[in-house]
mmCIF file of C-alpha atoms in Angstrom:
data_model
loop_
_atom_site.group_PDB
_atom_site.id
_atom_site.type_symbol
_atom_site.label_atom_id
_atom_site.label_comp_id
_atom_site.label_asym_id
_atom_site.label_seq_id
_atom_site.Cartn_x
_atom_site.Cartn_y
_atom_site.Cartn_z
ATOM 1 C CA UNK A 28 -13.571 38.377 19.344
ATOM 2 C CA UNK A 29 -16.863 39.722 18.278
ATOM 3 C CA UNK A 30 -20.213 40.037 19.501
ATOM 4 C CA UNK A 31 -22.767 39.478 16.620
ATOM 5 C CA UNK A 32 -26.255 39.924 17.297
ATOM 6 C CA UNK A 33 -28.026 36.348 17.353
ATOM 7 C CA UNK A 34 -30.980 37.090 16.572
ATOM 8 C CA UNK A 35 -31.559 39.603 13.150
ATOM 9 C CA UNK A 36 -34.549 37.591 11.929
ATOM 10 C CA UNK A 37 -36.474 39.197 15.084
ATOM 11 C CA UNK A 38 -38.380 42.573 14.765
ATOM 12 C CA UNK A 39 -36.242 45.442 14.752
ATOM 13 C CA UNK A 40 -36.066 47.761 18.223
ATOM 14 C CA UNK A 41 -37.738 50.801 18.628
ATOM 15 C CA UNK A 42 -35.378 53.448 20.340
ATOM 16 C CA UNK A 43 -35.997 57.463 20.619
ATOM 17 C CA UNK A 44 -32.281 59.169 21.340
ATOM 18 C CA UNK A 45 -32.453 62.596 23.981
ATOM 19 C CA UNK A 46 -29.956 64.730 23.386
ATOM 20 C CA UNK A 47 -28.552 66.153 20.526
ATOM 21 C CA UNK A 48 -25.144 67.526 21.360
ATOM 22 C CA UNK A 49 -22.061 67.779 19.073
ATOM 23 C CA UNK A 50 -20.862 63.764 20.341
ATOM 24 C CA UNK A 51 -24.477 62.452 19.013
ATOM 25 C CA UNK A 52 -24.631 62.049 15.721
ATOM 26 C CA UNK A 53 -22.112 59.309 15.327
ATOM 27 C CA UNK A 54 -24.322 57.134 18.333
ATOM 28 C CA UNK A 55 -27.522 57.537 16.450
ATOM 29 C CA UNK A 56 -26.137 56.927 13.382
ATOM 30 C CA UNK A 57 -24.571 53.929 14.898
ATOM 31 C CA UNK A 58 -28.509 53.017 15.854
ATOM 32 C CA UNK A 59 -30.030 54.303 12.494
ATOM 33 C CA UNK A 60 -27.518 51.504 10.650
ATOM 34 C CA UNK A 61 -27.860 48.608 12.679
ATOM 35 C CA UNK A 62 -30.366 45.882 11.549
ATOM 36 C CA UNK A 63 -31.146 45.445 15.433
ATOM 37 C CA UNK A 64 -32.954 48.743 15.600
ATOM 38 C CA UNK A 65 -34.915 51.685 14.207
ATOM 39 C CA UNK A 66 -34.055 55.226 15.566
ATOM 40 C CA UNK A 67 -38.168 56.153 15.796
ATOM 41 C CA UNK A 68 -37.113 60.103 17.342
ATOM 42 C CA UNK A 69 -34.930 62.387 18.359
ATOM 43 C CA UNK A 70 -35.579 64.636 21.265
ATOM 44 C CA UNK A 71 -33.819 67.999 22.233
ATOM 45 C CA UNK A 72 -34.747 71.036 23.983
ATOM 46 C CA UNK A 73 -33.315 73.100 21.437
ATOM 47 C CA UNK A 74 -35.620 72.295 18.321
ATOM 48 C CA UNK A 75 -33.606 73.044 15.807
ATOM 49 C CA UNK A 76 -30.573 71.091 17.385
ATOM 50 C CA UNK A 77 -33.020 67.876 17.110
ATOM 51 C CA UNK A 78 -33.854 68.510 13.779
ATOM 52 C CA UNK A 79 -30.108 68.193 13.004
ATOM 53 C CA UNK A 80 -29.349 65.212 14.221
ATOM 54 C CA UNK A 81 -32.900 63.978 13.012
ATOM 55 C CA UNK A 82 -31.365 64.151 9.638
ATOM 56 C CA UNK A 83 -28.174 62.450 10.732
ATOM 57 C CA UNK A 84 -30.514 59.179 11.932
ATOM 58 C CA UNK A 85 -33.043 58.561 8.902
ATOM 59 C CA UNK A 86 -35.089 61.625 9.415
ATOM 60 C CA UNK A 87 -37.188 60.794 12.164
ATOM 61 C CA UNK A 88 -39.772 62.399 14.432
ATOM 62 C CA UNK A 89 -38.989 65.227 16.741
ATOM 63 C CA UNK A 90 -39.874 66.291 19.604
ATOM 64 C CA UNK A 91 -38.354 68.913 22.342
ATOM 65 C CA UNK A 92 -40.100 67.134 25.307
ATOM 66 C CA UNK A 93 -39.088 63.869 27.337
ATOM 67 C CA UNK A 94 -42.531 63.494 28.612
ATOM 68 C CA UNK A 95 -44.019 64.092 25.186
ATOM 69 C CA UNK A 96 -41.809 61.962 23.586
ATOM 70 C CA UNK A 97 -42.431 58.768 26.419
ATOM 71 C CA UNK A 98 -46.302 59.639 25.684
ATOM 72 C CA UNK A 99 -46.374 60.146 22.234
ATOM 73 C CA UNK A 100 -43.711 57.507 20.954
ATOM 74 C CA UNK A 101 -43.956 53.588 21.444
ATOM 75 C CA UNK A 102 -40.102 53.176 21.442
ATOM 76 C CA UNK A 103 -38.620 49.650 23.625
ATOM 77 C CA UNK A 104 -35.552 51.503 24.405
ATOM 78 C CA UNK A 105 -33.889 55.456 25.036
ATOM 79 C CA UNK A 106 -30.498 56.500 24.496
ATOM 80 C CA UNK A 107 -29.390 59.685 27.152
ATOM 81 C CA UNK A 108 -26.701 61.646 25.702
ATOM 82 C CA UNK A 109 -27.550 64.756 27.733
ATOM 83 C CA UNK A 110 -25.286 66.112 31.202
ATOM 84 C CA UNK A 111 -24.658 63.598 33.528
ATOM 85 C CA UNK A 112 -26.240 65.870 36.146
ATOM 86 C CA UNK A 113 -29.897 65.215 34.075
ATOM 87 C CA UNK A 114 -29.406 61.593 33.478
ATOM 88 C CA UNK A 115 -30.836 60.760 36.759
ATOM 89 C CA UNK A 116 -34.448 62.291 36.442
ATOM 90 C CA UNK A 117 -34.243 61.303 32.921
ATOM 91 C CA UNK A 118 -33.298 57.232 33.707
ATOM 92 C CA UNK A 119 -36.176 56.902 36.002
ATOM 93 C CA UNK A 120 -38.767 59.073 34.112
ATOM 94 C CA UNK A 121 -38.069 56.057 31.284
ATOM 95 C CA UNK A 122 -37.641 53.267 33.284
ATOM 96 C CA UNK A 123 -41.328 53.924 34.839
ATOM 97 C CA UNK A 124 -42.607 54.334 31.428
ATOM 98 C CA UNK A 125 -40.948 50.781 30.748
ATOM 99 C CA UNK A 126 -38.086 51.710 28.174
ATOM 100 C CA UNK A 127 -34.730 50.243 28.446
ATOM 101 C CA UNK A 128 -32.176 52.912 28.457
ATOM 102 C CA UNK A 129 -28.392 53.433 27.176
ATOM 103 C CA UNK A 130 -26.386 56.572 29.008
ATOM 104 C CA UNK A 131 -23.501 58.293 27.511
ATOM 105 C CA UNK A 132 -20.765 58.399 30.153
ATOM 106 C CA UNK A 133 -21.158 58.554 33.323
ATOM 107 C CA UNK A 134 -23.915 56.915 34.609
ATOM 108 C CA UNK A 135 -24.765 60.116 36.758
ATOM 109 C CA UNK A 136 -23.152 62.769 38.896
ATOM 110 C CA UNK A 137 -22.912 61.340 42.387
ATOM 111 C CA UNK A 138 -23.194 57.472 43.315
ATOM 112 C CA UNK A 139 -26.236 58.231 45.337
ATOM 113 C CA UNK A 140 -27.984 59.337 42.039
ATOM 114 C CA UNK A 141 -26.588 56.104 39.820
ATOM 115 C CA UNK A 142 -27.649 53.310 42.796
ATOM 116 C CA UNK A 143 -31.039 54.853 42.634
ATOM 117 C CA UNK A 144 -31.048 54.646 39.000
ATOM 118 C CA UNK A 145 -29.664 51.233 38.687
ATOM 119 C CA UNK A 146 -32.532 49.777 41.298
ATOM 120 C CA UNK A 147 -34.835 51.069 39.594
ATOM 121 C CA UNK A 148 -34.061 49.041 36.442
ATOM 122 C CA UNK A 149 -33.036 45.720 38.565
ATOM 123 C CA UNK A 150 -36.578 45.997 40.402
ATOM 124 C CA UNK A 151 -38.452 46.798 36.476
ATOM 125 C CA UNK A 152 -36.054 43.689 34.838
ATOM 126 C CA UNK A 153 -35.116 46.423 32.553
ATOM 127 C CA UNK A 154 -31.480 46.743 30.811
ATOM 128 C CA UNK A 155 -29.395 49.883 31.904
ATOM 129 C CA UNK A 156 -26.443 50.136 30.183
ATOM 130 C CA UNK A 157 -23.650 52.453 29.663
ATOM 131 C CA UNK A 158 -21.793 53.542 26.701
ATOM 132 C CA UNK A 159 -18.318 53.228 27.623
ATOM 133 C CA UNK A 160 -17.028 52.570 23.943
ATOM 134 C CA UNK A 161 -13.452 51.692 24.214
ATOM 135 C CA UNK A 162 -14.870 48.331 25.680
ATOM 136 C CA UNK A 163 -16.130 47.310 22.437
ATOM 137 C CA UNK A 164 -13.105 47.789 20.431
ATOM 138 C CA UNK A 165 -11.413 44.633 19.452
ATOM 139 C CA UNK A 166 -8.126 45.124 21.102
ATOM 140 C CA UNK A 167 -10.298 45.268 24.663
ATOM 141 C CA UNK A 168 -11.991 42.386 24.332
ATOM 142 C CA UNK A 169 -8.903 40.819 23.236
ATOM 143 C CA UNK A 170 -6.968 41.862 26.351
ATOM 144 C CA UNK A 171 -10.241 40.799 28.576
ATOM 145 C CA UNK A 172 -9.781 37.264 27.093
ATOM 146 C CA UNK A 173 -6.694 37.003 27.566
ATOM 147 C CA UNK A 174 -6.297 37.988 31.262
ATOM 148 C CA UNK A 175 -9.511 35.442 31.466
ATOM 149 C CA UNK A 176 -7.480 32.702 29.811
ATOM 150 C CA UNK A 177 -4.346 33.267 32.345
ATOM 151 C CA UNK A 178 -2.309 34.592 29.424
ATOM 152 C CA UNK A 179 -0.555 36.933 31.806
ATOM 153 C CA UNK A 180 -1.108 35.661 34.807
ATOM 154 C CA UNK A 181 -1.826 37.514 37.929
ATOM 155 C CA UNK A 182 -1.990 41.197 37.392
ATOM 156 C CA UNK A 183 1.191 43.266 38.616
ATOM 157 C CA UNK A 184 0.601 45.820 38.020
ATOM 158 C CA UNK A 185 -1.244 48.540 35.523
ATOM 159 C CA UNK A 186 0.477 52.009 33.955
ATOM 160 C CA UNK A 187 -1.846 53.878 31.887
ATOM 161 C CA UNK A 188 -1.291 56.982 29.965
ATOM 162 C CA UNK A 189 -4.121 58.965 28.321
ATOM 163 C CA UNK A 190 -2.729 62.686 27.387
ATOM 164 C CA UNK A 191 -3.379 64.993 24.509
ATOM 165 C CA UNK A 192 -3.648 68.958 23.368
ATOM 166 C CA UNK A 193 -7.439 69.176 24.222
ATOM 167 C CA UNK A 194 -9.812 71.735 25.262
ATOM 168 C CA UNK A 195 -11.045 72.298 28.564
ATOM 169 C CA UNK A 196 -14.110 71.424 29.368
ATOM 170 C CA UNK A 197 -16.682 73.468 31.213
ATOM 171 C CA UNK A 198 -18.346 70.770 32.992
ATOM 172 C CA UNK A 199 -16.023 68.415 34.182
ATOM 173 C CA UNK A 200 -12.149 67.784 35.006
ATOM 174 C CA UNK A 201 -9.568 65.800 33.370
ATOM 175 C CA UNK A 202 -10.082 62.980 35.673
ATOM 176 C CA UNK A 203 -13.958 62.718 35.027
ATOM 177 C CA UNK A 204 -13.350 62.907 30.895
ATOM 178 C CA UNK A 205 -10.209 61.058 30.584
ATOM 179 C CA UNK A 206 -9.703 58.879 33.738
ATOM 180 C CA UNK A 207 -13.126 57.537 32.846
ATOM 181 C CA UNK A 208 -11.941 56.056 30.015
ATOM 182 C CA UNK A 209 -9.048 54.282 31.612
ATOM 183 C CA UNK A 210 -11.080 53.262 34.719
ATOM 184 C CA UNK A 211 -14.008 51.580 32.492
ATOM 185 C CA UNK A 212 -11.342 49.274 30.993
ATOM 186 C CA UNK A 213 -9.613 48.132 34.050
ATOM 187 C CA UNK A 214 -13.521 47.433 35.255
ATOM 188 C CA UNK A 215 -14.290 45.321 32.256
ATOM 189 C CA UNK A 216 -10.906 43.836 31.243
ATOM 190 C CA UNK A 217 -10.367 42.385 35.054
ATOM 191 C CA UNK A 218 -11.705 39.349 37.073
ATOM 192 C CA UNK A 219 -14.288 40.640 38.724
ATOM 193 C CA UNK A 220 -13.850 44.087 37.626
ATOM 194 C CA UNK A 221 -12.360 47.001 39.813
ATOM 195 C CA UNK A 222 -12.793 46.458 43.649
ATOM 196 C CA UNK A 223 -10.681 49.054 45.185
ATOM 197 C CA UNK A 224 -10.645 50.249 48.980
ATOM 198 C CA UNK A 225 -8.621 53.446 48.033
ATOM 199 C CA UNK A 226 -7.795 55.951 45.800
ATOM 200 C CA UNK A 227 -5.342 58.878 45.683
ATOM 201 C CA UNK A 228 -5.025 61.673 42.867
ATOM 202 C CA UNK A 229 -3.000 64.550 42.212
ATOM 203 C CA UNK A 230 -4.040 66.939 39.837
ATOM 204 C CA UNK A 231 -2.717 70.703 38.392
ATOM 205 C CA UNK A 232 -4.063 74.048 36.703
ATOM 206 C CA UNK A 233 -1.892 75.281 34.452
ATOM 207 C CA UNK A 234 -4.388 77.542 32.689
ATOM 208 C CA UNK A 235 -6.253 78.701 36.408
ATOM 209 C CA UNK A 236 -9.466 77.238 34.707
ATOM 210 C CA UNK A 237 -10.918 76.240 37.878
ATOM 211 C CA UNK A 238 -10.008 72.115 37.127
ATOM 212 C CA UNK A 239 -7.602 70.149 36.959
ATOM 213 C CA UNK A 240 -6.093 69.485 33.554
ATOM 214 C CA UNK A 241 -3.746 67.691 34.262
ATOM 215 C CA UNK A 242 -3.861 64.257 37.089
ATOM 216 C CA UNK A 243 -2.316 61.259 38.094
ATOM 217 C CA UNK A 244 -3.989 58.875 40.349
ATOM 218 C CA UNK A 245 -3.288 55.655 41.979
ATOM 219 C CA UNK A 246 -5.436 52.869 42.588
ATOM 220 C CA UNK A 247 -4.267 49.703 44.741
ATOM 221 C CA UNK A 248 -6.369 46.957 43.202
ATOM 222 C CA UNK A 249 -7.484 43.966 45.210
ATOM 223 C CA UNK A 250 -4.919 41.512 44.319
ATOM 224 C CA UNK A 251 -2.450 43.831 46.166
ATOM 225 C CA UNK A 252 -1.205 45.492 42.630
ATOM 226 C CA UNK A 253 -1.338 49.486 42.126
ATOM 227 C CA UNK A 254 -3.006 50.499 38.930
ATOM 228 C CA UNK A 255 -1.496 54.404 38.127
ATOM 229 C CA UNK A 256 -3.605 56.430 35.713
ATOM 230 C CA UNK A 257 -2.000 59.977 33.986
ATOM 231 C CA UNK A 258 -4.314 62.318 32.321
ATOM 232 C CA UNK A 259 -3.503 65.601 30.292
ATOM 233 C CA UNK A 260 -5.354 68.064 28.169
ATOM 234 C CA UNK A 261 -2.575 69.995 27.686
ATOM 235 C CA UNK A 262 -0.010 67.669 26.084
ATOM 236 C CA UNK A 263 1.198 68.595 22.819
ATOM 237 C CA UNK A 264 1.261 65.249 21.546
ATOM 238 C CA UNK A 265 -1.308 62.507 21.825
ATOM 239 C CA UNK A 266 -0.476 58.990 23.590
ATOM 240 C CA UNK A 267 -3.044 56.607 24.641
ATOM 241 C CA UNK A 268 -1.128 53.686 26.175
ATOM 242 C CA UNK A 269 -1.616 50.971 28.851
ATOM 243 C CA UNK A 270 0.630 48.563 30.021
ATOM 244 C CA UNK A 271 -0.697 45.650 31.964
ATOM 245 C CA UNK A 272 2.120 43.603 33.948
ATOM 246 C CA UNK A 273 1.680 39.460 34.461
ATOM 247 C CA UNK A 274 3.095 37.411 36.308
ATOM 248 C CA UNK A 275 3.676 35.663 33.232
ATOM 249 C CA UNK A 276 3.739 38.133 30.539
ATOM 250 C CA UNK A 277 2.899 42.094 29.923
ATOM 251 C CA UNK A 278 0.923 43.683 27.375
ATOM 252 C CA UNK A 279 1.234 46.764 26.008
ATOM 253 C CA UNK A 280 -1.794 48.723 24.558
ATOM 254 C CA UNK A 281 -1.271 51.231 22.159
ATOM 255 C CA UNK A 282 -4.760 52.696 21.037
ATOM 256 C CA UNK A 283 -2.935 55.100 18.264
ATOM 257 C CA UNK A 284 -1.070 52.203 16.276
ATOM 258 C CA UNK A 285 -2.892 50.623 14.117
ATOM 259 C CA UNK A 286 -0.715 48.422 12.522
ATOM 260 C CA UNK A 287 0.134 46.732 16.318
ATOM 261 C CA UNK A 288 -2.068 48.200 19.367
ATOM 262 C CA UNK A 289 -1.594 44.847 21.043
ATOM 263 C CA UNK A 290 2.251 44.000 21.646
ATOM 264 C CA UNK A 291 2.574 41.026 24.205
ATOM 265 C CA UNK A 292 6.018 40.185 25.511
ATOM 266 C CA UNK A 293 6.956 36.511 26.857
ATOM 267 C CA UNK A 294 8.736 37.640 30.425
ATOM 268 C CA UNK A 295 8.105 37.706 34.083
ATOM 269 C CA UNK A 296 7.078 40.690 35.063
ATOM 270 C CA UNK A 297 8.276 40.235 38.339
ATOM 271 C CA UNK A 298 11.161 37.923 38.401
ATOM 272 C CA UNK A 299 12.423 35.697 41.056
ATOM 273 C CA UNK A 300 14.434 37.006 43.700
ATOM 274 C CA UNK A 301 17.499 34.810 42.923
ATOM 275 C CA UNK A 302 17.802 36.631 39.760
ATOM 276 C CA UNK A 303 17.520 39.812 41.271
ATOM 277 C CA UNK A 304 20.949 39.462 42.976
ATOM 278 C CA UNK A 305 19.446 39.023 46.117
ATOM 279 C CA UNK A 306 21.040 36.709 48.674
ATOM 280 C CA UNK A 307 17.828 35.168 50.420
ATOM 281 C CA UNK A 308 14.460 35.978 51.198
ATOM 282 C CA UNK A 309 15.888 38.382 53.246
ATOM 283 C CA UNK A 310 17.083 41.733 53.104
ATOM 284 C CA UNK A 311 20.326 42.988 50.414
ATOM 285 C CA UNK A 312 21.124 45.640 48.218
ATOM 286 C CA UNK A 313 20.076 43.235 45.223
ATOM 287 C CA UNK A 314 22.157 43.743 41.139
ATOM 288 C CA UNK A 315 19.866 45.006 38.271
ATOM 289 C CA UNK A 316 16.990 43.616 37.241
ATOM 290 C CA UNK A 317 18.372 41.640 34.188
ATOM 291 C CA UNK A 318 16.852 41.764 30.932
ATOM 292 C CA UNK A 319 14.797 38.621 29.520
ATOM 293 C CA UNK A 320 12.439 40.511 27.034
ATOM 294 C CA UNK A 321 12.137 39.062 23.562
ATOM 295 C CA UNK A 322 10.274 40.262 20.511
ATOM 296 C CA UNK A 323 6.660 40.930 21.435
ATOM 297 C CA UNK A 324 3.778 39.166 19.278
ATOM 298 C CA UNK A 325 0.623 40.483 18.470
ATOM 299 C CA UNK A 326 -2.459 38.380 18.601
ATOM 300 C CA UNK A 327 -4.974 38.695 15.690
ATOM 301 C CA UNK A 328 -8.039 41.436 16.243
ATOM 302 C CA UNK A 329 -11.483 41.165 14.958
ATOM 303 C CA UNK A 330 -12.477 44.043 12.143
ATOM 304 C CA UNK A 331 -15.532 45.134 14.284
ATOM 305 C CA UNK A 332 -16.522 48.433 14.471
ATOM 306 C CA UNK A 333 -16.787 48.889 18.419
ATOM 307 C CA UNK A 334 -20.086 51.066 17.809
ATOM 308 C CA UNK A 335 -21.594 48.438 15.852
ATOM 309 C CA UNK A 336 -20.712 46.090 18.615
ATOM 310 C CA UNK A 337 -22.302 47.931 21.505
ATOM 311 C CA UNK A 338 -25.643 48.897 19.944
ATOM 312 C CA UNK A 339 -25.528 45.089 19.166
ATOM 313 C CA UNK A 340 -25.054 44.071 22.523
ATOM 314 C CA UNK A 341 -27.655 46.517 23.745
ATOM 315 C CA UNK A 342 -29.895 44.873 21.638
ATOM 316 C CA UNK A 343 -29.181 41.656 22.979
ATOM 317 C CA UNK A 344 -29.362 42.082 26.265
ATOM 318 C CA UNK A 345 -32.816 43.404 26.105
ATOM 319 C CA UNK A 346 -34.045 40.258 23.985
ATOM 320 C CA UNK A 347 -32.205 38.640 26.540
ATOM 321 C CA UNK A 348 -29.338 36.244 24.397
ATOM 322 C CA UNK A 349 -26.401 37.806 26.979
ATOM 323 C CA UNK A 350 -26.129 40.340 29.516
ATOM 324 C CA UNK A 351 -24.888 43.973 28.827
ATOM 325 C CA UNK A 352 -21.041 43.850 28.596
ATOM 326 C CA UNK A 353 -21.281 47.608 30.250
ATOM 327 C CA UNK A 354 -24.173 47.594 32.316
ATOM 328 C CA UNK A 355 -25.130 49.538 35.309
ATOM 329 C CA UNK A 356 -23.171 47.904 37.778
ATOM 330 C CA UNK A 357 -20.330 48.365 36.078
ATOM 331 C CA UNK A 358 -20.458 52.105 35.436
ATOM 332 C CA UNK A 359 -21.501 52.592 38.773
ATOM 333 C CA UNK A 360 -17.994 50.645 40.183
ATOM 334 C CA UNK A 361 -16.416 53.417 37.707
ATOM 335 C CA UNK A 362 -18.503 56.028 39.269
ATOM 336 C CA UNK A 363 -17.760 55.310 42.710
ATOM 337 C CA UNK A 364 -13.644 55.792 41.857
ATOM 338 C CA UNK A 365 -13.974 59.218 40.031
ATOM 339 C CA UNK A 366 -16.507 60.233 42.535
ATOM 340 C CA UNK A 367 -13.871 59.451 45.119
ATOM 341 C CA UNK A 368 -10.812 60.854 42.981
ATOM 342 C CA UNK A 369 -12.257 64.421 43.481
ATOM 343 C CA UNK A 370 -12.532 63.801 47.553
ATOM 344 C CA UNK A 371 -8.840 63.137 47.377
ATOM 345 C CA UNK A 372 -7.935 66.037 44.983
ATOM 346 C CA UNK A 373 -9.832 68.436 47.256
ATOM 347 C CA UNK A 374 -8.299 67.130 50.092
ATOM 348 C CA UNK A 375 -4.877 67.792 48.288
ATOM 349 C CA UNK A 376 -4.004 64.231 46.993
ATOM 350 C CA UNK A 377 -4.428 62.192 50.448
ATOM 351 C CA UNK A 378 -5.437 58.519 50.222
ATOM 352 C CA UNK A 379 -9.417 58.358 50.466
ATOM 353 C CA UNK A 380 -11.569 55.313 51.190
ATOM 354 C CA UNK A 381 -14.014 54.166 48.446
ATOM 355 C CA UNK A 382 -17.475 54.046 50.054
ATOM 356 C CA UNK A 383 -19.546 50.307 49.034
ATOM 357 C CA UNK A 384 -22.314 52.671 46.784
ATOM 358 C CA UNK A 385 -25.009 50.278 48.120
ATOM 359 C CA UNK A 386 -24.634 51.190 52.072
ATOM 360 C CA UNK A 387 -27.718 52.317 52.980
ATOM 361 C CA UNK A 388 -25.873 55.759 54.500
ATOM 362 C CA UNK A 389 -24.064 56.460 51.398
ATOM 363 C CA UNK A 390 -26.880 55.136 48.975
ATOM 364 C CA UNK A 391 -29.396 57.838 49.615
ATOM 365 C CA UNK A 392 -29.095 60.389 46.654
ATOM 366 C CA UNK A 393 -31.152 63.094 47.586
ATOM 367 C CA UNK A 394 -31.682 63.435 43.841
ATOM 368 C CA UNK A 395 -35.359 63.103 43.651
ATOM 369 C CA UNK A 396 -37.938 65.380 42.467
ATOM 370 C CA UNK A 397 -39.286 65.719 38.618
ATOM 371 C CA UNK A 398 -37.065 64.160 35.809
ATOM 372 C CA UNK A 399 -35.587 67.551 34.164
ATOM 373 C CA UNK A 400 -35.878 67.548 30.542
ATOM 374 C CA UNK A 401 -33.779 66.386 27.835
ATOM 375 C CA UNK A 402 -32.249 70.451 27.148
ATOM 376 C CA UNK A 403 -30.561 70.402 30.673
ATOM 377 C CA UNK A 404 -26.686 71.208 29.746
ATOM 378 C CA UNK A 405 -25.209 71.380 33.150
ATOM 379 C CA UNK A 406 -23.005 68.930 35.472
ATOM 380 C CA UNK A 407 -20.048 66.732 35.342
ATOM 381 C CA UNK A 408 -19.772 66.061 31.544
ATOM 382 C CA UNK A 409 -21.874 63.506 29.468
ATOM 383 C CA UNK A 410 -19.339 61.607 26.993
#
């Protein structure tokens, strides 16, 4: 399943990228290669920094101001790859100059910040979008259509693992650089996206860093099933697996295999009573489950690189062919979990309600005041 732009014939986009951090590069190359756009400047506090990643993009201008570089630039879009904690001033600072922006994970810091920020591009008619990239590789939107098509039926249940030897990061826990990941999936591969009431998480500090590195948290869905997300920077080995239970079947995602990170297998994954031993509806002891797995198959995935996809889509949604697969709605569902998940691990793993962002109580941000500039390197982390 891809997402080709429909449109190439049209003009190429303008787009300036703030922020030049070590995760930038690959994102404005990503821009600097697609026939949708033109990568017009690069903008960094640090000069030098911006100069870098000019080279990286086509070599174009630079500048070390946001203001000079909304002034001085006639660009139809900005990508923010700075701290989540500037992204707010940032968004708005672009949206009133009439650019369409693209964030780096997450949308912001605190929901208050992100419903402002999203608002303000609903009330312009301008695209905010988020960069959560795993939702652009093939396998995703092969599992989203799938679970649209009733391949699996209703959802069971979700188990998703996301561990590896990493390092810690300074501005942000496991569950806001990992979980994120997870969470942004579950959002975009499910009917309607994710909905939850309440969330509980559990997390540990191994190294006395001052974070957790390592968390598990829970998440009753909706439908009544319990999504379970574990996170680890301190594994020694690497696994990046999901399995999502059907009532009809249950998929396996395995991110690290190439050769097979879709594995579907034909069962129930929650079988009828009667062969569970049980007597009745009622009450009983009940035998073991028994086994009715056969082989798994593996449906066919598109070749598409996932970056090339998303700047695609970008670009698309701001000519206006389709909306933004990860758009600020979305990210700010996301938001509202992991903002939650750190209520519940401060208040030592209990079960914590999930505020509705757009209640006018919880909505205020308090965030106002000037946009910061693009150099700002503090907050909850920015990819």
């Amino acid at each position: 399943m891809g997402l080709p732009s429909e449109n190439t014939l049209r003009p190429t986009l303008r787009v300036a990228v703030i922020g030049a951090d070590s995760g930038t590069p690959g994102l404005a190359r990503g821009f600097a290669q697609s026939t949708d756009w033109e990568v017009v400047a690069v903008c960094d506090e640090d000069r030098s920094r911006a100069e870098g990643l000019a080279r990286e993009a086509g070599n174009p201008a630079v500048t070390s101001s946001v203001t000079e570089l909304l002034a001085g630039h006639d660009v139809d879009a900005v990508v923010i790859a700075t701290p989540a904690q500037t992204h707010h001033g940032i968004t708005l600072q672009a949206l009133a100059a009439g650019k369409h922006v693209l964030l780096e994970k997450p949308l912001a810091d605190t929901t208050g910040a992100a419903v402002e920020m999203v608002a303000a591009a609903e009330s312009r008619g301008s695209v905010l979008m988020v960069n959560h990239a795993y939702c652009y590789t093939p396998a995703v939107l092969k599992i989203r259509e799938l679970i649209a098509g009733g391949e699996l039926g209703e959802i069971r249940y979700v188990d998703s693992v996301r561990i590896n030897h990493d390092f810690v990061r300074s501005d942000a826990d496991v569950f806001w650089d990992q979980a994120a990941h997870d969470l942004s999936v579950l959002d975009f591969v499910l009917p309607g996206g994710l909905e939850p009431q309440v969330v509980s998480a559990q997390g540990a500090d191994p190294l006395r860093s001052g974070k957790a590195c390592v968390g598990y948290l829970n998440l009753p869905l909706s439908n009544g099933a319990l999504a379970h997300v574990h996170v680890n920077w301190l594994s020694p080995t690497k696994v990046q697996q999901m399995v999502i239970g059907g009532s009809r079947k249950t998929l396996i995602w395995d991110d690290l295999n190439p050769q097979q990170r879709l594995s579907i297998y034909d069962r129930d994954a929650v079988p009828d009573r009667r062969h569970m031993g049980l007597a009745d509806a009622g009450t009983g002891p009940g035998a073991a489950i028994p086994s009715r797995l056969q082989d798994p198959w593996s449906p066919p995935l598109s070749e598409s690189t996932p970056l090339a996809l998303m700047v695609s889509n970008f670009a698309d949604a701001i000519r206006g062919h389709r909306p933004a697969l990860t758009d600020g709605r979305s990210a700010l569902r996301v938001l509202s979990v992991l903002e939650s998940t750190s209520t519940s691990l401060a208040r030592g793993g209990a079960t914590t309600a999930i505020p509705d962002p757009w209640a006018p109580a919880h909505g205020a941000s308090g965030a106002g005041g000037t946009a910061p500039d693009a150099g700002e390197r503090t907050g909850r982390g920015g990819t």
